[in-house]
Short mmCIF file of C-alpha atoms in Angstrom, two decimals:
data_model
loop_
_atom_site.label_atom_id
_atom_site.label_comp_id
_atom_site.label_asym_id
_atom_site.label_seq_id
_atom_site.Cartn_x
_atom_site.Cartn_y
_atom_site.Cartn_z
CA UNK A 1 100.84 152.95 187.19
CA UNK A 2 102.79 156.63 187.55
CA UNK A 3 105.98 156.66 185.51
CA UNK A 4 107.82 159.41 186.37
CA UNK A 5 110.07 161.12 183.29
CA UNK A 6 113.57 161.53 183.21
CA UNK A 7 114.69 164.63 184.55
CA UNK A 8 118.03 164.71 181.98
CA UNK A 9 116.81 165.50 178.61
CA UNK A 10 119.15 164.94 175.37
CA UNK A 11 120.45 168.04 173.37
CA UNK A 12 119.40 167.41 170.37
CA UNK A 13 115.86 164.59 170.24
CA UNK A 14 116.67 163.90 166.15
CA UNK A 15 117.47 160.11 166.22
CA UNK A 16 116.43 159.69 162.60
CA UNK A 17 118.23 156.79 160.79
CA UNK A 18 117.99 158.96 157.23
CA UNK A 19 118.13 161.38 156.96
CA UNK A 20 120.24 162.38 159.74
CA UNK A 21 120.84 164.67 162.09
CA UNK A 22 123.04 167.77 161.05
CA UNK A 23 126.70 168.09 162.52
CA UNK A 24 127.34 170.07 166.04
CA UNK A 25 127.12 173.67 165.60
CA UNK A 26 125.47 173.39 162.68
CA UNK A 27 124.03 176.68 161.34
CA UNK A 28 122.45 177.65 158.12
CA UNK A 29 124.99 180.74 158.14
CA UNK A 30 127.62 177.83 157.21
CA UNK A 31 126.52 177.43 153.90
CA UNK A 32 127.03 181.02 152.32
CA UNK A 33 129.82 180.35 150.33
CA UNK A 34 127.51 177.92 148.04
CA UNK A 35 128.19 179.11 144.64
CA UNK A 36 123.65 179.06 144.14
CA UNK A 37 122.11 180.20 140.73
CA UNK A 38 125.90 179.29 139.22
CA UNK A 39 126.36 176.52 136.68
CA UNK A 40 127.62 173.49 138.24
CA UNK A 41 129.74 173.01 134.99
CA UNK A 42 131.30 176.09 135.35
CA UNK A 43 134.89 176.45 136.99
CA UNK A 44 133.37 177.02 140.29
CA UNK A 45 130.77 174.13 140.13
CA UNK A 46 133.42 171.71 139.10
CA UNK A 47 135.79 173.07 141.93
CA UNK A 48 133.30 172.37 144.43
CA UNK A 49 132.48 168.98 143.16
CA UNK A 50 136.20 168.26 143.14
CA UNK A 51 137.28 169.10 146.35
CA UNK A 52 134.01 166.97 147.71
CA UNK A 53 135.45 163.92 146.07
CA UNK A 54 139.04 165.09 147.26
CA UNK A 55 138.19 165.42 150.77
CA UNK A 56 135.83 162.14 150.22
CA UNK A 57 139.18 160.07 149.42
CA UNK A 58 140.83 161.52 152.59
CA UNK A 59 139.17 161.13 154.63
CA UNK A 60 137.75 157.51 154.06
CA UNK A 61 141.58 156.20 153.46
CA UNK A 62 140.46 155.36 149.49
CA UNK A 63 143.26 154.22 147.65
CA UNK A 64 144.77 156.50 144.62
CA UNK A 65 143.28 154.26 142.13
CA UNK A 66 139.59 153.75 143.01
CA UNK A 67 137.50 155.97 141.29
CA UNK A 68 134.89 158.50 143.31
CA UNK A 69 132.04 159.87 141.36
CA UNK A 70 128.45 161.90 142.67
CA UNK A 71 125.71 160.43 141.18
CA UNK A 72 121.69 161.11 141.06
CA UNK A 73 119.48 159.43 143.24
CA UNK A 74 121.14 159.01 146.62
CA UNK A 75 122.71 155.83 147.80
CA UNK A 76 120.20 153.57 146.42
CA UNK A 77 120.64 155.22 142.76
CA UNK A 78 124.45 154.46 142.68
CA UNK A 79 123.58 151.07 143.89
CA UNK A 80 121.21 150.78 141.28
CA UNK A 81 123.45 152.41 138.75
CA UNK A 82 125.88 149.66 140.00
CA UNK A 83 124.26 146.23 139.60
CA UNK A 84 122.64 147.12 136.38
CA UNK A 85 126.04 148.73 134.76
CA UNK A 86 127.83 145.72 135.91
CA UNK A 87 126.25 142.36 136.85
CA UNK A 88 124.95 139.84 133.66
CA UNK A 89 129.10 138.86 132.99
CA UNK A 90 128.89 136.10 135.76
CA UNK A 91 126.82 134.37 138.06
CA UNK A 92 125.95 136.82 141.37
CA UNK A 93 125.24 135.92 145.02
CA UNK A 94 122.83 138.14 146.57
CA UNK A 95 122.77 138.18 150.22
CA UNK A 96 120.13 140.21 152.39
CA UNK A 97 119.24 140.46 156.08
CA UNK A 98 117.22 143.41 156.08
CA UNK A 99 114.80 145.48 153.74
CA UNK A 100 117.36 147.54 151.53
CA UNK A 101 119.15 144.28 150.89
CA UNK A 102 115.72 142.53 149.94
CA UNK A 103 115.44 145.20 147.85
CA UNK A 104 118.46 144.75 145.58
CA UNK A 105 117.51 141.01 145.38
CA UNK A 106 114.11 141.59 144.05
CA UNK A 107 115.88 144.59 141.50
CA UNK A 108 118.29 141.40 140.06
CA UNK A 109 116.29 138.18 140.40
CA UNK A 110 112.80 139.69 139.17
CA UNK A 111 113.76 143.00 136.72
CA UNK A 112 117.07 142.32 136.12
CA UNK A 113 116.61 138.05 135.49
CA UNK A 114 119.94 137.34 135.64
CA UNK A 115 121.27 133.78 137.11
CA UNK A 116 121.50 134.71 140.61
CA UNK A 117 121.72 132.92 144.62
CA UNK A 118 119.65 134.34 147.33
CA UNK A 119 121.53 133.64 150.87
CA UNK A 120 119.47 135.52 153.06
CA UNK A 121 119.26 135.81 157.25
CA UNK A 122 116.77 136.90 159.77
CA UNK A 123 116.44 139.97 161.12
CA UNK A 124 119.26 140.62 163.98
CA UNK A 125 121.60 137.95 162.31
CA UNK A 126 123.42 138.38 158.89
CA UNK A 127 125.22 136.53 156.01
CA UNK A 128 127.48 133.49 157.15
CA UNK A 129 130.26 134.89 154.84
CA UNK A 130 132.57 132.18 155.08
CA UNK A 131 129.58 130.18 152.99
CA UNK A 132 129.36 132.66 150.27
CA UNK A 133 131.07 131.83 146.82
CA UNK A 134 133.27 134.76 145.77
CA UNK A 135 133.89 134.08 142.19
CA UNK A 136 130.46 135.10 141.48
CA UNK A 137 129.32 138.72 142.02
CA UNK A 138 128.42 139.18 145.41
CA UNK A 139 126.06 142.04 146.25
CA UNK A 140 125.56 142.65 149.69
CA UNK A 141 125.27 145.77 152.19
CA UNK A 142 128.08 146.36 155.23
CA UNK A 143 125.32 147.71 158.01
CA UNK A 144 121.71 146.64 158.06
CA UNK A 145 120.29 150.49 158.32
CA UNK A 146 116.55 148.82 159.31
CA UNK A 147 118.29 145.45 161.27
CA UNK A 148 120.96 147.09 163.18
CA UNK A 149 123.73 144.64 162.47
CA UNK A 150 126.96 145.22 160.09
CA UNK A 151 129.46 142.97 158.90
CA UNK A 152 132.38 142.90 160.91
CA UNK A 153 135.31 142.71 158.98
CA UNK A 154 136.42 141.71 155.59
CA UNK A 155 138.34 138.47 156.65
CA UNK A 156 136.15 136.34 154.53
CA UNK A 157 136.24 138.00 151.34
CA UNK A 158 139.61 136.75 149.58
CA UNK A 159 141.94 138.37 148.19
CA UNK A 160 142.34 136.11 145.20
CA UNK A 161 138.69 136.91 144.24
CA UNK A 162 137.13 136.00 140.79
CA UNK A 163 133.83 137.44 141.08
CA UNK A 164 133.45 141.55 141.99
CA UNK A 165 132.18 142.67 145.32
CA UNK A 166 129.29 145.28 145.40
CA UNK A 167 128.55 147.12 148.80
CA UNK A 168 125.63 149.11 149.96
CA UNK A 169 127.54 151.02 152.57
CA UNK A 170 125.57 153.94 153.32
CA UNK A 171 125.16 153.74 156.85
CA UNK A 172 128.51 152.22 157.50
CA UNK A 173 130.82 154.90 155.29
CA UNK A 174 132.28 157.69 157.45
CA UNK A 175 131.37 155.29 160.85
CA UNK A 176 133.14 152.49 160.41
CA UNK A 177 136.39 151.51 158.89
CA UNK A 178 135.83 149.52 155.18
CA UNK A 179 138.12 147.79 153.76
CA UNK A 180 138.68 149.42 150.37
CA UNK A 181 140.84 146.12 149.24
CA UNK A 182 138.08 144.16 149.73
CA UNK A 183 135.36 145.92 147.70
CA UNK A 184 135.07 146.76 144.41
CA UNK A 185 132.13 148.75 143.99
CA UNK A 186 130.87 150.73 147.34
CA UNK A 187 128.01 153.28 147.26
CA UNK A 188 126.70 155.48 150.14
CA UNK A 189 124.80 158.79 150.73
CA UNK A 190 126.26 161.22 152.67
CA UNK A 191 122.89 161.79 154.30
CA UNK A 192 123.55 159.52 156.51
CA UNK A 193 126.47 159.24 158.77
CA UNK A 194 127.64 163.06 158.11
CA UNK A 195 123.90 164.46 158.14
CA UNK A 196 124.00 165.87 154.66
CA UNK A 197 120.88 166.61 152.58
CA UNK A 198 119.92 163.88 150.80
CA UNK A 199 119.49 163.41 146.58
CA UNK A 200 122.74 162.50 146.00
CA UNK A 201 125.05 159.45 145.87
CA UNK A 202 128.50 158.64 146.04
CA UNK A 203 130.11 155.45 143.66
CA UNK A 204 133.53 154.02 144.55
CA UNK A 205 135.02 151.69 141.97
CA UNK A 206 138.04 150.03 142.18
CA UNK A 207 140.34 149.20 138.96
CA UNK A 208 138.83 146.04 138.87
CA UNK A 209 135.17 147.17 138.55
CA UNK A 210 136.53 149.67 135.83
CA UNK A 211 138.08 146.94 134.15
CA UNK A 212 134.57 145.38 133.84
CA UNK A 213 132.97 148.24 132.93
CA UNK A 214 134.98 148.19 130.06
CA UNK A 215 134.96 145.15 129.16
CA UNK A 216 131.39 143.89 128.84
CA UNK A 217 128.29 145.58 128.14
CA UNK A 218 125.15 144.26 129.48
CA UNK A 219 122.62 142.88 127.28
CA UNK A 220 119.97 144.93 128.83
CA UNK A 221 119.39 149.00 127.62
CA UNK A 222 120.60 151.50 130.09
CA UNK A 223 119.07 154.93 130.67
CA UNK A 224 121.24 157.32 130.48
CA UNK A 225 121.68 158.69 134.28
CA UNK A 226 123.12 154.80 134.75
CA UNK A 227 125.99 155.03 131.77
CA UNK A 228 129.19 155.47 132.86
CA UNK A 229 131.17 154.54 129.36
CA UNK A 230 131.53 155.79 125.90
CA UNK A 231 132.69 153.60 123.18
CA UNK A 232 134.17 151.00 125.52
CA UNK A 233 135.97 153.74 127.96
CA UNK A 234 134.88 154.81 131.12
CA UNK A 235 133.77 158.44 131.32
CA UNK A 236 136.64 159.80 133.36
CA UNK A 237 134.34 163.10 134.05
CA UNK A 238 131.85 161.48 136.06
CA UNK A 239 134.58 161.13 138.57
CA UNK A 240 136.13 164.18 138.82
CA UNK A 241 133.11 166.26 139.38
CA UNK A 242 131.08 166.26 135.96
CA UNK A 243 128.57 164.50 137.23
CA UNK A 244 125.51 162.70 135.00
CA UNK A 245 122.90 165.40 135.83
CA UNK A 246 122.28 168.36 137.76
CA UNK A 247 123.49 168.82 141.36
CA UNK A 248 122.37 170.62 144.01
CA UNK A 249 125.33 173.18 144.70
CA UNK A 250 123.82 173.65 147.97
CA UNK A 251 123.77 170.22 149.22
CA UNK A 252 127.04 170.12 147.61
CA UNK A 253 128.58 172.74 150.31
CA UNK A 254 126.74 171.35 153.19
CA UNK A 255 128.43 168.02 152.57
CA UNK A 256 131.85 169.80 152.22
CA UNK A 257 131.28 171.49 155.66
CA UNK A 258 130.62 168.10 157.11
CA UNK A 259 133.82 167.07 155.37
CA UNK A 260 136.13 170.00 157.23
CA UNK A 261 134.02 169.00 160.35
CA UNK A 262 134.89 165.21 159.92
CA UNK A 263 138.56 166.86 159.44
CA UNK A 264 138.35 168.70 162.20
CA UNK A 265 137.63 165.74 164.62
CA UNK A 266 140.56 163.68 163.57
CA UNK A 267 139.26 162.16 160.41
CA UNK A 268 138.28 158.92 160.01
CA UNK A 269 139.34 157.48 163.68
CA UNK A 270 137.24 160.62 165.22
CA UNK A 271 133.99 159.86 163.24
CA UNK A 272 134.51 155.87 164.18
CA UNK A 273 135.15 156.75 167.68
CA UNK A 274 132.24 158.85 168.05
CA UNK A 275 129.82 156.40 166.46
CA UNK A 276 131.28 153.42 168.33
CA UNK A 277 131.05 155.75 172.12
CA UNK A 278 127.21 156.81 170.79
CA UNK A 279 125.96 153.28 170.48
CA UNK A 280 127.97 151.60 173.46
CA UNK A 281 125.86 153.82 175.48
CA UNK A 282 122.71 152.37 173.97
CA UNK A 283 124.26 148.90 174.71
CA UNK A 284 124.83 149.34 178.04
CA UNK A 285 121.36 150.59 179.02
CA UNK A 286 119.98 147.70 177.22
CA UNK A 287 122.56 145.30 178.88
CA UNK A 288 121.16 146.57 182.41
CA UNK A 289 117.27 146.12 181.74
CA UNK A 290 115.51 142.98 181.48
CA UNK A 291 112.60 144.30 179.30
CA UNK A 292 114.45 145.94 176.87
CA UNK A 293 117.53 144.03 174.47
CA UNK A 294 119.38 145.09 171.42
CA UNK A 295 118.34 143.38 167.99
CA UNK A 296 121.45 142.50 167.02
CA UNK A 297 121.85 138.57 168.46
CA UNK A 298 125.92 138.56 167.89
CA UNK A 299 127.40 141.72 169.82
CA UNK A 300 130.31 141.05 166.78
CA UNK A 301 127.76 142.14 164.41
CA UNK A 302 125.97 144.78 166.54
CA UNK A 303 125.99 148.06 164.43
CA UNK A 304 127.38 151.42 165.94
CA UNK A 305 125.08 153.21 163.91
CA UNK A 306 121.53 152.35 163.49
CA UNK A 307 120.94 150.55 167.07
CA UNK A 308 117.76 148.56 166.95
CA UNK A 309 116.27 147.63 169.70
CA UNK A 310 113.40 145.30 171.01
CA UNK A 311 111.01 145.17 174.02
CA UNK A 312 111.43 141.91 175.58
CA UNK A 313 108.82 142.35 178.83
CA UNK A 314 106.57 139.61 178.96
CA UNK A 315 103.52 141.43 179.53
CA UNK A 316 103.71 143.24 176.27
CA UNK A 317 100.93 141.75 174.28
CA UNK A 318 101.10 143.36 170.90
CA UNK A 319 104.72 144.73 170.52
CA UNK A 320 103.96 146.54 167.17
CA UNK A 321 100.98 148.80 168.98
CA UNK A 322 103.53 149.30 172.31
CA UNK A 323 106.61 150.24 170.48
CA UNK A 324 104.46 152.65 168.45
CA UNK A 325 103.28 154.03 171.21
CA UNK A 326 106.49 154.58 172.52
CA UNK A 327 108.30 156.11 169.95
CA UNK A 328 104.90 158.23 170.19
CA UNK A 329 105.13 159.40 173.38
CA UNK A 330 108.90 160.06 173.34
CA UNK A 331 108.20 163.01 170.09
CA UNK A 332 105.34 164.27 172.10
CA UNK A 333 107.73 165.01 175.05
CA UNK A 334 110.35 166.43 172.42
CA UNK A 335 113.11 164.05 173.74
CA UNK A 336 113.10 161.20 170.46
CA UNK A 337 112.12 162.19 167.25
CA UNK A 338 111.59 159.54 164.25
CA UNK A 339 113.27 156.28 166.15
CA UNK A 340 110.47 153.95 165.40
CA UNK A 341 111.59 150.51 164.04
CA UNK A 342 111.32 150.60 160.32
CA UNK A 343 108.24 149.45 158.71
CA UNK A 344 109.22 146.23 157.40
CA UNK A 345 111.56 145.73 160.55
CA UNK A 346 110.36 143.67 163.68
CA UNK A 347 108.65 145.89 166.37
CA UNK A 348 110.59 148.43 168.40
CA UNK A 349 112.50 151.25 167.90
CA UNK A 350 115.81 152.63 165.92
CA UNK A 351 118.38 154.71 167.95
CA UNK A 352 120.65 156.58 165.27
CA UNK A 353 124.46 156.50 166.72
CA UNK A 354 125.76 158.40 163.93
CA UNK A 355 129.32 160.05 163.81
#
């Protein structure tokens, strides 16, 4: 059969889910004022640091009494720095619907040991929330990064909350609008949504999560790049720019240019709008094709960042070998690069919608 291509070809092929394409216009000419082969604690280091966390809180609306720190390892080591700072006091609820989320359930049930529930759902559905028991600790991510669905909205997490809420958002922060009231501990990288380089993570706390911190110490040992107290106190430092280990001032000024970008564009609502206009397109090819369908079974839950999509014709026989092939074909002809499905994910590919 002949299948001729497209004639409109997109700007920029980099669909990558993480990490993520670089902002428009981006140049490396935009990242000369990094202060390189400079101490990050000296007074320009800690500047830099300070106005990322500044802007950080601006931007994402976080109240004046959350904490922000930059910690090692990407989003996964601030979630890891999270659970095992944090969880042990109470009972926790781990919920997963995709791999990352899987992930943090195997971290607490099998290293960790701790008395835990599992509420897991299937790929393309997530969490019923209104089933979860929040006066345990409830660790869960907002946006599926590999399953392409998100939490909607915070409506089911009370208010009047015994237990702390800890949120993988990384693929949600800067793209969709959290609400800060309803989490107490919220990690992302800014690899993601804003394109930075990747290494580093970023730990919100709210005065309730400090207020565990200090207040019970795990019985477990923690290495050192996961402490974030000193006799009893919380290291104030950490979140104003001193940060656990060495940074890397570079990817330090590339995330503050994506910060005065994100600015630039009207802030928050700008980055949300874009995301949400990037994926509706995806949705609305898929909506007008029979052999093609978004992941994503409730369009509630649909993410607007990392669109997953499946082949649905009939005459597809083995949908792992054709969606590999697809995703295949598209990098040979320069027009989609790295939007396979992820590999624990079910077959097809991964359209990053990004701000």
């Amino acid at each position: 059969m002949a299948i001729q291509a497209p004639a409109a070809r997109p700007a920029n092929p980099r669909f990558s889910s993480g990490p993520c394409t670089k902002i428009p216009g981006f140049s490396l000419d935009m990242l000369s004022d990094a202060p390189l082969g400079r101490s990050h604690r000296a007074a320009i280091g800690k500047a830099k640091l300070k106005e990322a966390i500044e802007a950080t809180r601006e931007i994402l609306g976080i109240p004046a009494d959350y904490r922000i720190g930059i910690v090692p390892a990407s989003d996964t080591g601030a979630v890891e720095m999270a659970m095992w700072s944090l969880l042990g006091e109470r009972k926790a609820t781990m919920c997963a619907w995709e791999s990352f989320g899987a992930g943090w359930v195997t971290d607490v049930v099998k290293q960790l040991k701790i008395d835990a529930e599992t509420k897991t759902a299937e790929y393309g559905d997530i969490v019923d929330f209104t089933q979860v028991d929040f006066n345990t600790d409830v660790v869960f991510t907002w946006n599926g990064t590999t399953s392409g669905v998100r939490v909607p909205n915070g409506d089911a997490i009370p208010a009047d909350r015994e237990g702390l809420t800890i949120c993988d958002a990384t693929s949600a922060a800067f793209a969709m609008d959290l609400p800060w009231d309803k989490l107490d501990v919220t990690t992302f990288s800014w690899q993601k949504v804003l394109g930075g380089e990747g290494g580093h993570g970023v730990l919100v706390l709210s005065p309730r999560a400090v207020a565990r911190l200090e207040s019970y110490s795990p019985a477990w040992p923690l290495p050192k790049i996961f402490r974030m107290t000193k006799g009893g106190k919380l290291i104030e430092g950490i979140f104003v720019g001193e940060t656990i280990n060495t940074p890397s001032m570079l990817c330090v000024e590339d995330y503050l240019v994506s910060l005065k970008w994100a600015k630039s564009i009207g802030g928050l609502k700008g980055l949300v709008d874009r995301a949400t206009a990037n994926a509706k397109t995806v949705w609305d090819f898929c909506d007008a094709r029979d052999w093609i369908a978004n992941l994503a079974n409730d369009p509630a839950t649909a993410s607007t960042t990392s669109v997953c999509v499946k082949f649905t014709d009939t005459r597809i026989k083995d949908g792992a070998a054709f969606a590999k092939a697809v995703a295949k074909r598209l990098e040979k002809e320069g027009v989609g690069l790295d939007l396979g499905a992820y590999r624990d994910a079910p077959a097809g590919l991964r359209i990053w919608c990004g701000s």
